[in-house]
XYZ file of C-alpha atoms in Angstrom:
749
model
C 74.351 107.966 26.237
C 71.918 107.170 23.428
C 74.722 105.813 21.270
C 75.824 103.599 24.145
C 72.354 102.017 24.440
C 72.164 101.642 20.652
C 75.519 99.907 20.503
C 74.546 97.647 23.402
C 71.271 96.715 21.682
C 73.055 95.947 18.426
C 75.588 93.844 20.308
C 72.836 91.823 21.982
C 71.002 91.307 18.670
C 74.237 90.254 16.969
C 75.033 87.859 19.804
C 71.671 86.087 19.624
C 71.737 86.025 15.831
C 75.142 84.374 15.864
C 73.951 81.935 18.515
C 70.930 81.018 16.395
C 73.078 80.591 13.284
C 75.585 78.589 15.297
C 72.826 76.360 16.690
C 71.422 75.799 13.198
C 74.833 75.011 11.791
C 75.537 72.690 14.698
C 72.368 70.668 14.171
C 72.991 70.278 10.436
C 76.574 69.324 11.180
C 75.319 66.850 13.781
C 73.220 65.079 11.141
C 76.093 65.194 8.666
C 78.521 63.849 11.234
C 76.218 60.943 12.128
C 75.836 59.950 8.471
C 79.576 60.165 7.826
C 80.149 57.793 10.749
C 77.605 55.433 9.166
C 79.565 55.685 5.917
C 82.732 54.692 7.804
C 80.919 51.658 9.256
C 80.064 50.400 5.753
C 82.889 48.066 4.725
C 81.483 47.192 1.303
C 79.589 49.527 -1.032
C 79.315 47.585 -4.327
C 77.773 50.457 -6.301
C 79.992 53.121 -4.663
C 76.862 55.108 -3.835
C 78.084 56.411 -0.497
C 81.635 56.874 -1.760
C 80.609 59.196 -4.571
C 77.578 60.927 -3.065
C 78.260 61.289 0.645
C 80.904 64.011 0.827
C 81.385 66.737 3.437
C 81.858 69.189 0.588
C 78.259 68.709 -0.586
C 75.089 69.721 1.292
C 73.916 66.753 3.348
C 70.334 67.221 2.138
C 71.547 66.506 -1.421
C 73.149 63.180 -0.538
C 71.760 59.977 -2.048
C 68.980 58.480 0.076
C 68.763 61.529 2.348
C 65.713 63.793 2.639
C 65.382 66.927 4.752
C 62.427 68.838 6.114
C 61.631 72.195 4.515
C 61.119 73.965 7.840
C 64.100 73.010 9.992
C 66.372 71.668 7.214
C 67.073 68.589 9.312
C 67.404 65.034 8.020
C 63.911 63.517 8.180
C 64.314 60.394 6.014
C 67.134 57.955 5.269
C 66.462 55.283 2.636
C 69.399 53.051 1.653
C 67.349 49.992 0.648
C 68.679 47.470 -1.851
C 72.232 48.827 -2.204
C 74.007 45.640 -1.111
C 75.794 47.484 1.691
C 77.814 45.473 4.206
C 78.570 46.825 7.652
C 77.155 47.728 11.072
C 75.005 50.544 12.428
C 76.865 53.111 14.596
C 75.246 54.512 17.729
C 75.646 58.000 16.183
C 72.447 57.396 14.169
C 70.635 58.156 17.397
C 71.593 61.812 16.852
C 69.263 62.125 13.835
C 66.574 63.453 16.121
C 64.236 64.674 13.340
C 64.246 61.323 11.528
C 60.773 59.949 10.731
C 61.747 57.285 8.164
C 64.672 54.849 8.378
C 64.821 52.207 5.630
C 67.911 50.034 5.099
C 66.020 47.020 3.756
C 67.748 44.351 1.636
C 71.398 44.933 2.529
C 73.925 42.961 4.553
C 74.127 44.925 7.783
C 74.914 42.791 10.814
C 75.421 43.000 14.554
C 73.025 44.307 17.178
C 70.780 47.348 16.955
C 72.367 50.224 18.939
C 70.313 51.337 21.941
C 70.849 54.981 20.930
C 68.227 54.493 18.210
C 65.713 54.832 21.038
C 66.408 58.590 20.828
C 64.587 58.757 17.488
C 61.275 59.724 19.035
C 59.890 61.144 15.764
C 60.418 57.844 13.910
C 57.292 56.598 12.117
C 58.602 54.091 9.570
C 61.381 51.642 10.456
C 62.537 48.837 8.156
C 65.605 46.696 8.821
C 64.236 43.724 6.823
C 66.452 41.328 4.829
C 69.734 41.889 6.655
C 71.829 39.927 9.140
C 71.059 41.708 12.390
C 71.378 39.457 15.418
C 70.774 39.401 19.135
C 67.406 39.894 20.755
C 64.734 42.251 19.483
C 65.352 45.280 21.745
C 62.693 46.136 24.303
C 63.445 49.850 23.789
C 61.620 49.661 20.442
C 58.478 49.957 22.539
C 59.465 53.534 23.409
C 59.225 54.673 19.754
C 55.563 55.456 20.189
C 55.151 57.233 16.833
C 55.959 54.064 14.847
C 53.479 53.062 12.131
C 55.523 50.235 10.601
C 58.127 47.976 12.196
C 59.855 45.662 9.713
C 62.527 43.344 11.171
C 61.821 40.366 8.896
C 64.460 38.015 7.439
C 67.238 38.605 9.942
C 68.897 36.511 12.639
C 67.084 37.861 15.681
C 66.718 35.394 18.547
C 65.044 35.430 21.927
C 61.483 36.476 22.593
C 59.191 39.181 21.247
C 59.335 42.035 23.789
C 56.107 42.701 25.661
C 56.872 46.402 25.209
C 55.933 46.252 21.506
C 52.364 46.377 22.742
C 52.988 50.001 23.749
C 53.248 51.047 20.081
C 49.716 52.380 20.050
C 49.951 53.774 16.494
C 51.545 50.691 14.886
C 49.856 49.492 11.694
C 52.171 46.743 10.396
C 54.445 44.371 12.333
C 56.705 42.115 10.222
C 58.967 39.788 12.228
C 58.860 36.758 9.926
C 61.853 34.540 9.102
C 63.975 35.045 12.186
C 64.838 32.651 15.004
C 62.446 34.102 17.550
C 61.233 31.751 20.272
C 58.944 31.931 23.261
C 55.285 32.824 23.173
C 53.382 35.553 21.367
C 52.990 38.417 23.871
C 49.369 39.176 24.690
C 50.157 42.896 24.479
C 50.312 42.653 20.663
C 46.536 42.371 20.516
C 46.156 45.591 22.507
C 47.230 47.691 19.500
C 43.949 48.930 18.061
C 45.589 50.438 14.948
C 47.261 47.167 13.875
C 46.389 46.104 10.316
C 48.948 43.377 9.566
C 50.870 41.046 11.863
C 53.270 38.521 10.312
C 55.264 36.324 12.702
C 55.683 33.352 10.339
C 58.764 31.128 9.978
C 60.049 31.420 13.526
C 60.159 29.080 16.512
C 57.289 30.533 18.497
C 55.595 28.182 20.933
C 52.744 28.178 23.382
C 49.195 29.171 22.609
C 47.754 32.009 20.566
C 46.793 34.767 23.038
C 43.244 35.994 23.459
C 42.081 39.162 21.759
C 40.710 41.303 24.593
C 39.205 44.115 22.528
C 37.791 44.881 19.101
C 40.537 45.292 16.507
C 38.598 46.788 13.625
C 41.747 47.534 11.613
C 43.327 44.056 11.700
C 43.075 42.435 8.261
C 45.886 39.851 8.136
C 47.327 37.381 10.656
C 50.179 35.092 9.571
C 51.569 32.678 12.167
C 52.632 30.042 9.602
C 55.513 27.628 10.336
C 55.983 27.894 14.077
C 55.449 25.506 16.980
C 52.221 26.985 18.309
C 50.163 24.549 20.356
C 46.911 24.209 22.280
C 43.433 25.355 21.349
C 42.681 28.661 19.737
C 40.785 31.082 22.008
C 37.058 30.452 21.539
C 36.184 34.136 21.309
C 39.273 35.205 19.355
C 37.416 36.085 16.183
C 34.586 37.883 17.954
C 36.903 40.886 18.044
C 38.255 40.701 14.478
C 35.303 41.777 12.330
C 37.416 42.893 9.351
C 39.912 40.014 9.182
C 40.539 39.132 5.531
C 43.445 36.672 5.594
C 44.399 34.039 8.149
C 47.449 31.775 7.839
C 48.083 29.177 10.538
C 49.619 26.248 8.631
C 52.638 24.217 9.813
C 51.910 24.461 13.536
C 50.883 22.047 16.272
C 47.488 23.551 16.990
C 44.704 21.322 18.230
C 41.124 21.518 19.381
C 37.980 22.536 17.608
C 37.567 25.309 15.095
C 36.259 28.303 17.056
C 32.744 29.100 15.904
C 33.696 32.763 16.161
C 35.990 32.274 13.145
C 32.996 32.139 10.863
C 31.814 35.554 12.000
C 34.672 37.064 9.986
C 32.606 37.803 6.916
C 35.485 39.476 5.093
C 37.775 36.476 5.384
C 39.341 35.719 1.997
C 41.751 32.914 2.839
C 41.213 30.505 5.685
C 42.901 27.321 6.878
C 45.179 27.403 3.851
C 47.790 24.707 3.126
C 47.552 22.644 6.276
C 50.097 19.925 5.548
C 51.142 18.978 9.078
C 49.168 15.779 8.894
C 50.436 14.010 12.025
C 49.963 17.119 14.179
C 46.620 18.505 13.053
C 45.360 21.946 13.841
C 41.748 20.948 13.690
C 39.822 18.272 15.477
C 36.082 18.327 15.713
C 33.591 19.365 13.115
C 33.010 22.136 10.622
C 30.187 24.185 12.153
C 27.156 25.164 10.107
C 28.170 28.805 10.408
C 30.907 28.090 7.856
C 28.403 29.564 5.430
C 28.807 32.932 7.138
C 32.247 33.447 5.634
C 32.674 36.039 2.931
C 30.926 35.185 -0.303
C 34.130 36.373 -1.999
C 36.112 33.479 -0.468
C 37.852 31.586 -3.277
C 39.927 28.919 -1.499
C 38.860 26.698 1.371
C 41.684 24.298 2.134
C 41.877 22.121 5.223
C 43.611 19.019 3.893
C 44.516 16.300 6.422
C 43.389 18.246 9.475
C 41.484 15.452 11.241
C 38.106 17.084 10.630
C 35.255 14.850 11.704
C 31.517 14.937 11.201
C 29.714 15.888 8.034
C 30.234 18.665 5.507
C 27.689 21.373 6.364
C 25.298 22.173 3.542
C 25.875 25.859 4.308
C 29.190 25.625 2.452
C 27.034 26.210 -0.610
C 26.626 29.834 0.522
C 30.246 30.572 -0.442
C 29.277 31.372 -3.997
C 32.726 32.414 -5.271
C 34.627 29.315 -4.169
C 37.061 28.091 -6.808
C 38.813 25.370 -4.831
C 37.626 23.133 -1.975
C 40.283 20.905 -0.392
C 38.912 18.690 2.373
C 40.699 15.451 1.521
C 42.505 13.291 4.048
C 40.091 13.876 6.928
C 37.487 11.817 8.802
C 34.413 13.269 7.151
C 31.258 11.164 7.168
C 27.768 11.505 5.777
C 26.872 12.510 2.255
C 28.322 15.050 -0.149
C 26.068 18.123 0.219
C 23.948 18.787 -2.850
C 24.481 22.509 -2.250
C 28.008 22.171 -3.620
C 26.322 21.820 -7.002
C 25.386 25.487 -6.769
C 28.985 26.722 -6.600
C 29.162 27.806 -10.232
C 32.783 29.046 -10.033
C 34.148 25.790 -8.592
C 37.080 24.354 -10.556
C 38.469 21.793 -8.117
C 36.720 19.637 -5.513
C 38.893 17.342 -3.374
C 37.044 15.091 -0.943
C 39.281 12.036 -1.289
C 40.434 9.860 1.618
C 37.419 10.367 3.874
C 34.500 8.193 4.957
C 31.786 9.812 2.876
C 28.791 7.652 2.033
C 25.814 7.712 -0.271
C 25.775 8.572 -3.945
C 27.541 11.268 -5.926
C 25.063 14.186 -6.135
C 23.642 14.659 -9.615
C 23.812 18.417 -9.010
C 27.565 18.227 -9.543
C 26.578 18.122 -13.208
C 25.774 21.838 -12.902
C 29.437 22.668 -12.234
C 30.399 23.615 -15.774
C 33.830 24.925 -14.740
C 34.816 21.865 -12.696
C 38.138 20.511 -13.961
C 39.283 18.322 -11.050
C 37.115 15.982 -9.001
C 38.762 13.745 -6.389
C 36.466 11.304 -4.591
C 38.695 8.238 -4.197
C 38.936 6.206 -0.997
C 35.473 6.875 0.388
C 32.431 4.656 0.899
C 30.406 6.053 -1.973
C 27.770 3.865 -3.590
C 25.013 4.036 -6.159
C 25.163 5.175 -9.770
C 27.495 7.790 -11.175
C 25.498 10.925 -12.163
C 23.987 10.871 -15.622
C 26.227 13.687 -16.812
C 29.155 11.349 -16.279
C 27.404 8.133 -17.254
C 27.510 4.782 -15.455
C 31.116 4.764 -16.472
C 31.369 7.348 -19.254
C 31.459 5.717 -22.678
C 33.237 8.812 -23.941
C 36.307 7.873 -21.917
C 37.198 5.547 -24.778
C 37.657 8.594 -27.007
C 40.210 10.226 -24.706
C 43.267 9.241 -26.708
C 45.811 10.647 -24.234
C 44.211 9.152 -21.117
C 46.744 6.976 -19.287
C 45.120 6.509 -15.869
C 41.441 6.054 -15.036
C 40.703 4.937 -11.493
C 37.386 4.361 -9.733
C 38.964 2.141 -7.094
C 37.966 1.676 -3.454
C 34.315 2.614 -3.934
C 31.019 0.806 -4.452
C 30.018 2.215 -7.811
C 27.279 0.266 -9.605
C 26.646 -0.132 -13.306
C 28.266 -1.907 -16.218
C 31.599 -1.466 -17.947
C 30.908 0.262 -21.296
C 31.397 -1.782 -24.444
C 33.647 0.995 -25.741
C 36.236 -0.218 -23.221
C 36.492 -3.573 -24.991
C 39.723 -2.774 -26.812
C 41.362 -0.468 -24.275
C 42.693 -2.945 -21.744
C 46.433 -3.015 -21.129
C 48.878 -4.932 -18.979
C 48.632 -8.427 -17.586
C 45.285 -10.133 -17.129
C 44.726 -10.606 -13.369
C 44.673 -14.205 -12.204
C 42.476 -13.914 -9.124
C 38.911 -12.914 -8.331
C 36.280 -13.022 -11.040
C 38.995 -13.229 -13.724
C 39.433 -16.935 -12.851
C 36.122 -17.599 -14.635
C 37.124 -16.043 -17.984
C 38.910 -17.692 -20.895
C 41.442 -15.963 -23.136
C 38.656 -15.580 -25.742
C 37.087 -12.924 -23.478
C 40.043 -10.598 -24.011
C 40.504 -10.803 -27.774
C 40.970 -7.455 -29.481
C 43.024 -5.956 -26.642
C 46.344 -6.027 -28.430
C 47.957 -3.895 -25.718
C 47.588 -6.535 -23.036
C 51.055 -7.938 -23.734
C 53.904 -7.203 -26.121
C 55.382 -10.051 -28.108
C 59.108 -10.767 -28.218
C 59.076 -9.883 -31.931
C 57.490 -6.458 -31.257
C 60.062 -5.554 -28.634
C 62.945 -6.808 -30.755
C 61.719 -4.702 -33.668
C 61.213 -1.640 -31.433
C 64.806 -1.820 -30.159
C 66.501 -2.686 -33.472
C 67.246 -6.160 -32.217
C 68.255 -4.965 -28.750
C 71.070 -3.079 -30.397
C 73.820 -1.621 -28.201
C 73.093 1.796 -29.722
C 69.712 1.599 -28.001
C 71.171 0.665 -24.611
C 70.177 3.112 -21.866
C 71.893 1.345 -18.994
C 72.490 -1.871 -17.118
C 70.849 -2.902 -13.881
C 71.384 -5.656 -11.350
C 69.410 -8.249 -13.287
C 69.105 -6.854 -16.787
C 69.615 -4.177 -19.399
C 67.347 -1.290 -20.354
C 66.896 -0.374 -24.027
C 65.146 2.528 -25.698
C 62.456 1.403 -28.097
C 60.137 3.014 -30.620
C 56.707 1.555 -31.347
C 55.143 1.712 -34.822
C 52.984 4.676 -33.763
C 56.102 6.616 -32.743
C 55.725 6.122 -28.999
C 59.100 5.911 -27.269
C 59.381 3.256 -24.562
C 61.985 1.784 -22.245
C 62.390 -1.992 -22.308
C 63.949 -3.691 -19.292
C 65.179 -7.078 -20.523
C 65.960 -9.487 -17.689
C 69.086 -11.668 -17.858
C 67.455 -14.902 -16.804
C 70.793 -16.711 -16.586
C 71.560 -14.665 -13.465
C 70.481 -16.159 -10.174
C 67.567 -14.178 -8.799
C 66.594 -12.579 -12.134
C 63.388 -14.594 -12.532
C 62.296 -13.783 -8.999
C 63.179 -10.135 -9.577
C 60.883 -10.036 -12.632
C 57.992 -11.538 -10.687
C 58.494 -9.187 -7.726
C 58.760 -6.093 -9.907
C 55.618 -7.070 -11.831
C 53.766 -7.640 -8.583
C 54.794 -4.317 -7.040
C 54.232 -2.152 -10.094
C 50.915 -3.829 -10.850
C 49.587 -2.869 -7.433
C 51.049 0.609 -7.051
C 50.072 3.765 -8.893
C 51.782 6.995 -7.948
C 53.095 9.970 -9.895
C 56.617 9.505 -8.509
C 56.893 5.808 -9.340
C 57.967 4.740 -12.811
C 54.969 3.470 -14.779
C 54.765 0.027 -16.386
C 53.076 0.064 -19.785
C 53.081 -3.686 -20.272
C 55.276 -6.772 -20.143
C 56.500 -9.641 -22.241
C 56.881 -13.165 -20.913
C 57.795 -16.059 -23.182
C 57.779 -19.041 -20.845
C 61.206 -19.047 -19.163
C 63.222 -17.928 -22.189
C 62.477 -14.201 -22.286
C 61.036 -11.748 -19.810
C 60.873 -7.966 -20.115
C 59.038 -5.002 -18.689
C 57.889 -2.185 -20.953
C 58.209 1.077 -19.060
C 57.388 4.706 -19.677
C 60.434 6.366 -21.233
C 62.168 8.970 -19.075
C 63.713 11.457 -21.552
C 65.910 13.191 -18.974
C 67.615 10.046 -17.785
C 68.765 9.404 -14.247
C 69.737 11.655 -11.367
C 73.178 10.050 -11.517
C 73.666 11.365 -15.049
C 72.703 14.892 -14.037
C 74.922 14.913 -10.962
C 78.096 13.668 -12.598
C 77.857 14.952 -16.167
C 79.993 17.932 -17.116
C 77.368 19.141 -19.591
C 74.298 19.081 -17.346
C 73.465 20.955 -14.180
C 70.752 20.969 -11.546
C 70.308 24.128 -9.487
C 69.370 24.048 -5.805
C 65.623 24.263 -6.458
C 65.719 21.423 -8.994
C 67.673 19.217 -6.594
C 65.264 20.024 -3.789
C 62.284 19.195 -6.030
C 63.853 15.856 -6.946
C 64.367 15.010 -3.272
C 60.770 15.950 -2.459
C 59.577 13.682 -5.287
C 61.683 10.755 -4.047
C 60.599 11.292 -0.442
C 56.951 11.380 -1.563
C 57.427 8.111 -3.467
C 58.955 6.444 -0.412
C 56.179 7.758 1.821
C 53.666 6.208 -0.566
C 55.504 2.868 -0.668
C 55.852 2.733 3.103
C 52.440 4.025 4.137
C 50.174 4.302 1.096
C 49.436 0.593 0.681
C 47.947 -2.126 2.823
C 51.271 -3.938 2.407
C 54.287 -1.695 3.090
C 56.930 -1.863 0.356
C 60.655 -1.474 1.119
C 62.615 -0.411 -1.965
C 65.993 -1.666 -0.658
C 68.126 -0.127 -3.427
C 67.797 3.641 -3.322
C 70.527 5.420 -5.319
C 70.827 8.097 -8.059
C 70.740 5.512 -10.867
C 67.277 4.453 -9.738
C 65.875 7.985 -9.721
C 64.646 8.856 -13.223
C 63.533 12.259 -14.518
C 60.671 12.788 -16.948
C 60.340 15.573 -19.509
C 59.228 18.017 -16.793
C 62.114 17.027 -14.487
C 59.694 15.267 -12.138
C 61.541 12.435 -10.395
C 60.236 8.879 -10.538
C 61.600 6.004 -8.500
C 62.495 2.897 -10.493
C 64.051 -0.595 -10.233
C 61.916 -2.638 -7.877
C 63.831 -5.850 -8.486
C 64.855 -6.470 -4.878
C 61.972 -4.802 -3.045
C 60.574 -6.505 0.014
C 56.911 -6.614 0.988
C 56.211 -6.429 4.705
C 53.287 -8.542 5.826
C 50.653 -7.194 8.187
C 52.021 -6.473 11.687
C 55.561 -7.273 10.484
C 57.895 -4.281 10.335
C 61.217 -6.140 9.929
C 62.347 -9.113 7.824
C 65.705 -10.621 6.912
C 67.183 -11.173 3.472
C 70.315 -12.498 1.818
C 69.966 -10.111 -1.145
C 72.418 -7.260 -0.821
C 71.724 -3.689 -1.836
C 74.304 -1.283 -3.262
C 77.359 -0.662 -1.092
C 77.540 2.845 0.298
C 73.764 3.242 0.516
C 72.933 0.257 2.734
C 71.863 0.813 6.308
C 74.272 -0.754 8.834
C 71.714 -3.324 9.998
C 71.084 -4.335 6.361
C 74.736 -4.903 5.512
C 75.624 -6.728 8.731
C 72.523 -8.785 9.513
C 70.410 -8.533 6.366
C 67.636 -6.798 8.315
C 65.149 -5.069 6.018
C 62.659 -2.430 7.166
C 61.347 0.940 6.076
C 64.013 2.411 8.381
C 66.630 1.053 5.972
C 65.130 3.035 3.094
C 65.256 6.118 5.292
C 68.982 5.608 5.876
C 69.571 5.256 2.125
C 67.526 8.384 1.512
C 69.713 10.293 3.964
C 72.797 9.224 2.015
C 71.075 10.178 -1.255
C 70.315 13.652 0.131
C 73.966 14.182 1.029
C 75.184 12.911 -2.336
C 72.777 15.187 -4.216
C 74.045 18.292 -2.401
C 77.762 17.417 -2.223
C 78.028 15.698 -5.625
C 80.159 13.071 -3.928
C 79.429 9.386 -4.480
C 79.576 7.396 -1.215
C 81.907 4.941 -2.968
C 84.310 7.699 -4.053
C 87.953 6.744 -3.550
C 88.312 9.560 -1.013
C 86.126 7.534 1.343
C 88.166 4.653 2.696
C 88.752 3.076 6.063
C 86.728 4.833 8.754
C 86.009 7.808 6.522
C 82.629 7.858 4.773
C 80.449 10.387 2.995
C 78.496 10.839 6.203
C 81.545 11.373 8.441
C 83.034 13.772 5.895
C 79.840 15.851 5.844
C 79.791 15.985 9.661
C 83.455 16.986 9.763
C 83.050 19.632 7.056
C 79.948 21.236 8.570
C 81.548 21.302 12.017
C 84.639 23.056 10.685
C 82.563 25.405 8.454
C 84.331 24.252 5.321
C 82.463 25.410 2.218
C 83.674 22.569 0.010
C 81.076 20.233 1.486
C 78.529 21.781 -0.915
C 78.831 21.119 -4.657
C 80.812 24.124 -6.002
C 78.398 24.328 -8.944
C 75.641 25.274 -6.514
C 77.736 28.084 -5.050
C 78.541 29.803 -8.332
C 76.144 32.643 -7.507
C 77.234 35.801 -5.717
C 76.081 38.073 -2.916
C 72.948 37.304 -0.946
C 71.798 34.682 -3.447
C 75.013 32.750 -2.787
C 74.318 32.814 0.948
C 70.675 31.765 0.581
C 71.663 28.818 -1.633
C 74.397 27.796 0.790
C 72.070 27.977 3.790
C 69.457 25.869 1.996
C 72.090 23.305 0.967
C 73.406 23.043 4.526
C 69.853 22.590 5.833
C 69.317 19.703 3.403
C 72.600 18.126 4.516
C 71.443 18.376 8.115
C 68.264 16.481 7.210
C 70.422 13.883 5.455
C 72.401 13.378 8.652
C 69.220 13.035 10.710
C 67.875 10.317 8.422
C 71.115 8.346 8.232
C 71.503 7.813 11.979
C 73.307 4.584 12.847
C 70.471 3.244 15.009
C 67.175 2.609 13.163
C 65.046 3.981 16.007
C 66.849 7.335 15.782
C 65.774 7.854 12.168
C 62.718 10.018 11.710
C 59.499 9.139 9.915
C 59.348 9.519 6.127
C 56.274 11.753 6.448
C 58.394 14.145 8.490
C 61.075 14.468 5.825
C 58.476 15.343 3.170
C 57.167 18.128 5.406
C 60.677 19.372 6.228
C 61.763 19.493 2.592
C 58.577 21.285 1.529
C 59.169 23.888 4.229
C 62.697 24.384 2.901
C 61.315 24.859 -0.601
C 58.836 27.501 0.581
C 61.614 29.344 2.414
C 64.003 29.088 -0.554
C 61.428 30.485 -2.971
C 60.643 33.311 -0.593
C 64.341 34.087 -0.083
C 65.146 34.061 -3.793
C 62.187 36.317 -4.528
C 63.617 38.905 -2.151
C 67.207 38.841 -3.427
C 66.394 39.128 -7.138
C-alpha cells in the first residue's frame, strides 16, 4: 500500500515537472517562432545578419540583436536598428509577450503596423523611426501604458494623431516628426505629466495649439516647426511649463500676440528661432517687458520678419549671455535700448528694416565681441558713436573692403578725407553732384577704366581670353596690373539695341546691391565707339557649363543651393527696390558661380523697370526661346510673373539636365509636358541620372527631393500668370526642402 502511494506521488511530481518543462520550452519556442517568421518577412538583408545568425539550431537568446531576461529566459529586447533591412512586420511579433524594447530604426520596413503588437503590454521603448511604414498611427498604441519612448519619426504615416496617445501616462519622449500627419494636435498630449520631449515637426498639422491644463514640470522641448498651425497661442500656455528649455514654432501660420506667460519660462534656451514665414507671421503685437525674465543663459533671440510692433524693451539687456539678436524686418519703433550695450557676449545685432529712430547708442562701443551690426533701413539720425567715428577714417585702410553702405538713414557728419581716393564707378549725374566739376574727383583712378587699360588687361581682347558671347556683346577675362582678375563685357555697338542695353544694364546694376547679383566694378565709355562693363570675375563659370559638362558635377544640395540663390535674387529684384525690376532672360548661361559656388544672376541687358503702380508693360524685345512665358512670346507682355515662369523652367532644367530647346522637344511636346508625363507615369528618367548614382536610402532621399523641386517648377510655370505663385513663396519652399534634405542625409549616413 505504501509503495502504491509512493509511486502515485512520484507520478504526480513527474507529471507536473514535465508540464513545467514543456511550458518553458513552449514559451521559448514561441519567441523563436515569432522571430523566424520576422526573418521570413525580410526580403532583403544586405549584411546577411539574419541569414547567418538567426538559426533554429542556435539558442534564440544568442541571436544577433536579441536579448533575454535572466529570470524567465524570454526575449526582452529586439534591436535591429541600422541594418538596411527591407520587409514587413508579421503579426507574430505580438507573441513576444516579455518584450520591453523594440528598436528597428533606420531600415526600410513598410506597410502597416500589425494590431497584434498591442499584446506587448510590457513594452517600454518603441522605435520604428526612419522606415516606410504607412497608414494611420494606430489608436491601440494608447493601450501600451508602460511606454517611455514612442519614436515613429520619418515614415509615411497619414491621418491624425490618436487621442489615445494621451493615455500613455509614463511617456517621456514622443517623436512623430517628418510624416504626413494632418488634423489638429490632440489636447490629451498635454495631459502626460511625465513628457519631456514632444517633436511633431515637418507634418501637415493644422488648427490651434491646445491649452496646457496642468503643470508639466518635466517638459523641456516642444518642436512644432513646419506645419500649418494657426490662430493665437493659448495665453496661459507657458504658465504650466516652468522647465521648458527649447521652443521651436517656425514655418507655421500662427498669429496674435506673444503670450506674456512665455517669458516666465526662465530655463528657455532657444525661443522664436528662425521665423522665416514673412507673409504669414506668428507674432503681431509687442515684445513685453518681461522678455528680460528669460533665462540668462539664452544665447539666440531670433524673431526675424514676424511683424513685431512697438519698441524694444530695455529689459532685453538682462539676457546677459546673448550672442545673437535677430529682430530685423519688423515694425519696431522708438530708440535702440542702451541696455544692449551691456551684453558683453553679443557677436551679432540685426535691427535692420524697422522704423527705429534716434541715434545709435554710444554704449554699443562696449561690445568688444561684436562682429556684425545691421542697422540699415531705419530712421536713425544723429552722429555715429565715437568708437566708430563720424564715418570711420580707418575704413580707408581696409584693403579688402568692397561694400560700405550707410544708406537710407539720416547720419550726420562729414565724409573723411581718407576717402578721397577710394571712389569707384561712374560719377552720379543728379542731386548735389550736378554742382561739382571733374576737378573735384581727381585722384580717384578707379572711377572709370580707359579703353587702353581694358585692352591691355585682355591681351587685346584676344580670343584666348573669351569667356562667352551674349546677346549684345562678348565677355573676356582680364588681369589688372595688381593681379586682380576681372570680367569685361564688351558691347557690340553695331547691333541694334546694344547701346540701349549698355545704358539699361548700367542703370540697374548701379542701383542694386545684392549678394546674388553679379557686381559691377566699373565701366568704360568712349563716346559711341566703345562701351564695356567691368564685372567681378566668376571663377566657376555658368550653371550651363556645370549642367552639361562631362567633367563637372553638381550634387542635389549644390543644385538646390543655386536655385535658392537665384530665387533670392529674383525676390530682391521684384520686391527689394522702389522700382520692380524684371530680368526677362533667365537661363543657365546667366547664372554665374563664384569661388564658393554661390550663384549670382547676370546679364541685365534686356531688363524692364516697372513704374510705380504698373505691374505689366509690353515690349518688342524677345527673350530666349524655351524660357519665355506664353504671354511674353505671344503678346510681348512683361511682368514679374514672366520671370517666375522662366524660373520654373530653370528649376526643371537643373534637375532633369534637359535643355528646353533639346531636339527631343518638338511640336506639342515641351520640357514641361515631358516632366508632367514622366512624373505621372513614375518614370525615373525624369531626374538627371547623375543625381541618382547613390544607393539605398540615400538614393531615395535624393530622388524624393528632386521630384519635390520638379513639382515646384511645375507650379511656377503655370500657363496663366495669375496661377503662378509669389517669388517669396518659392524661396520659403526651397529653404524648407533644403532643411529636410540635410536632415534626411544626416540620418542615412
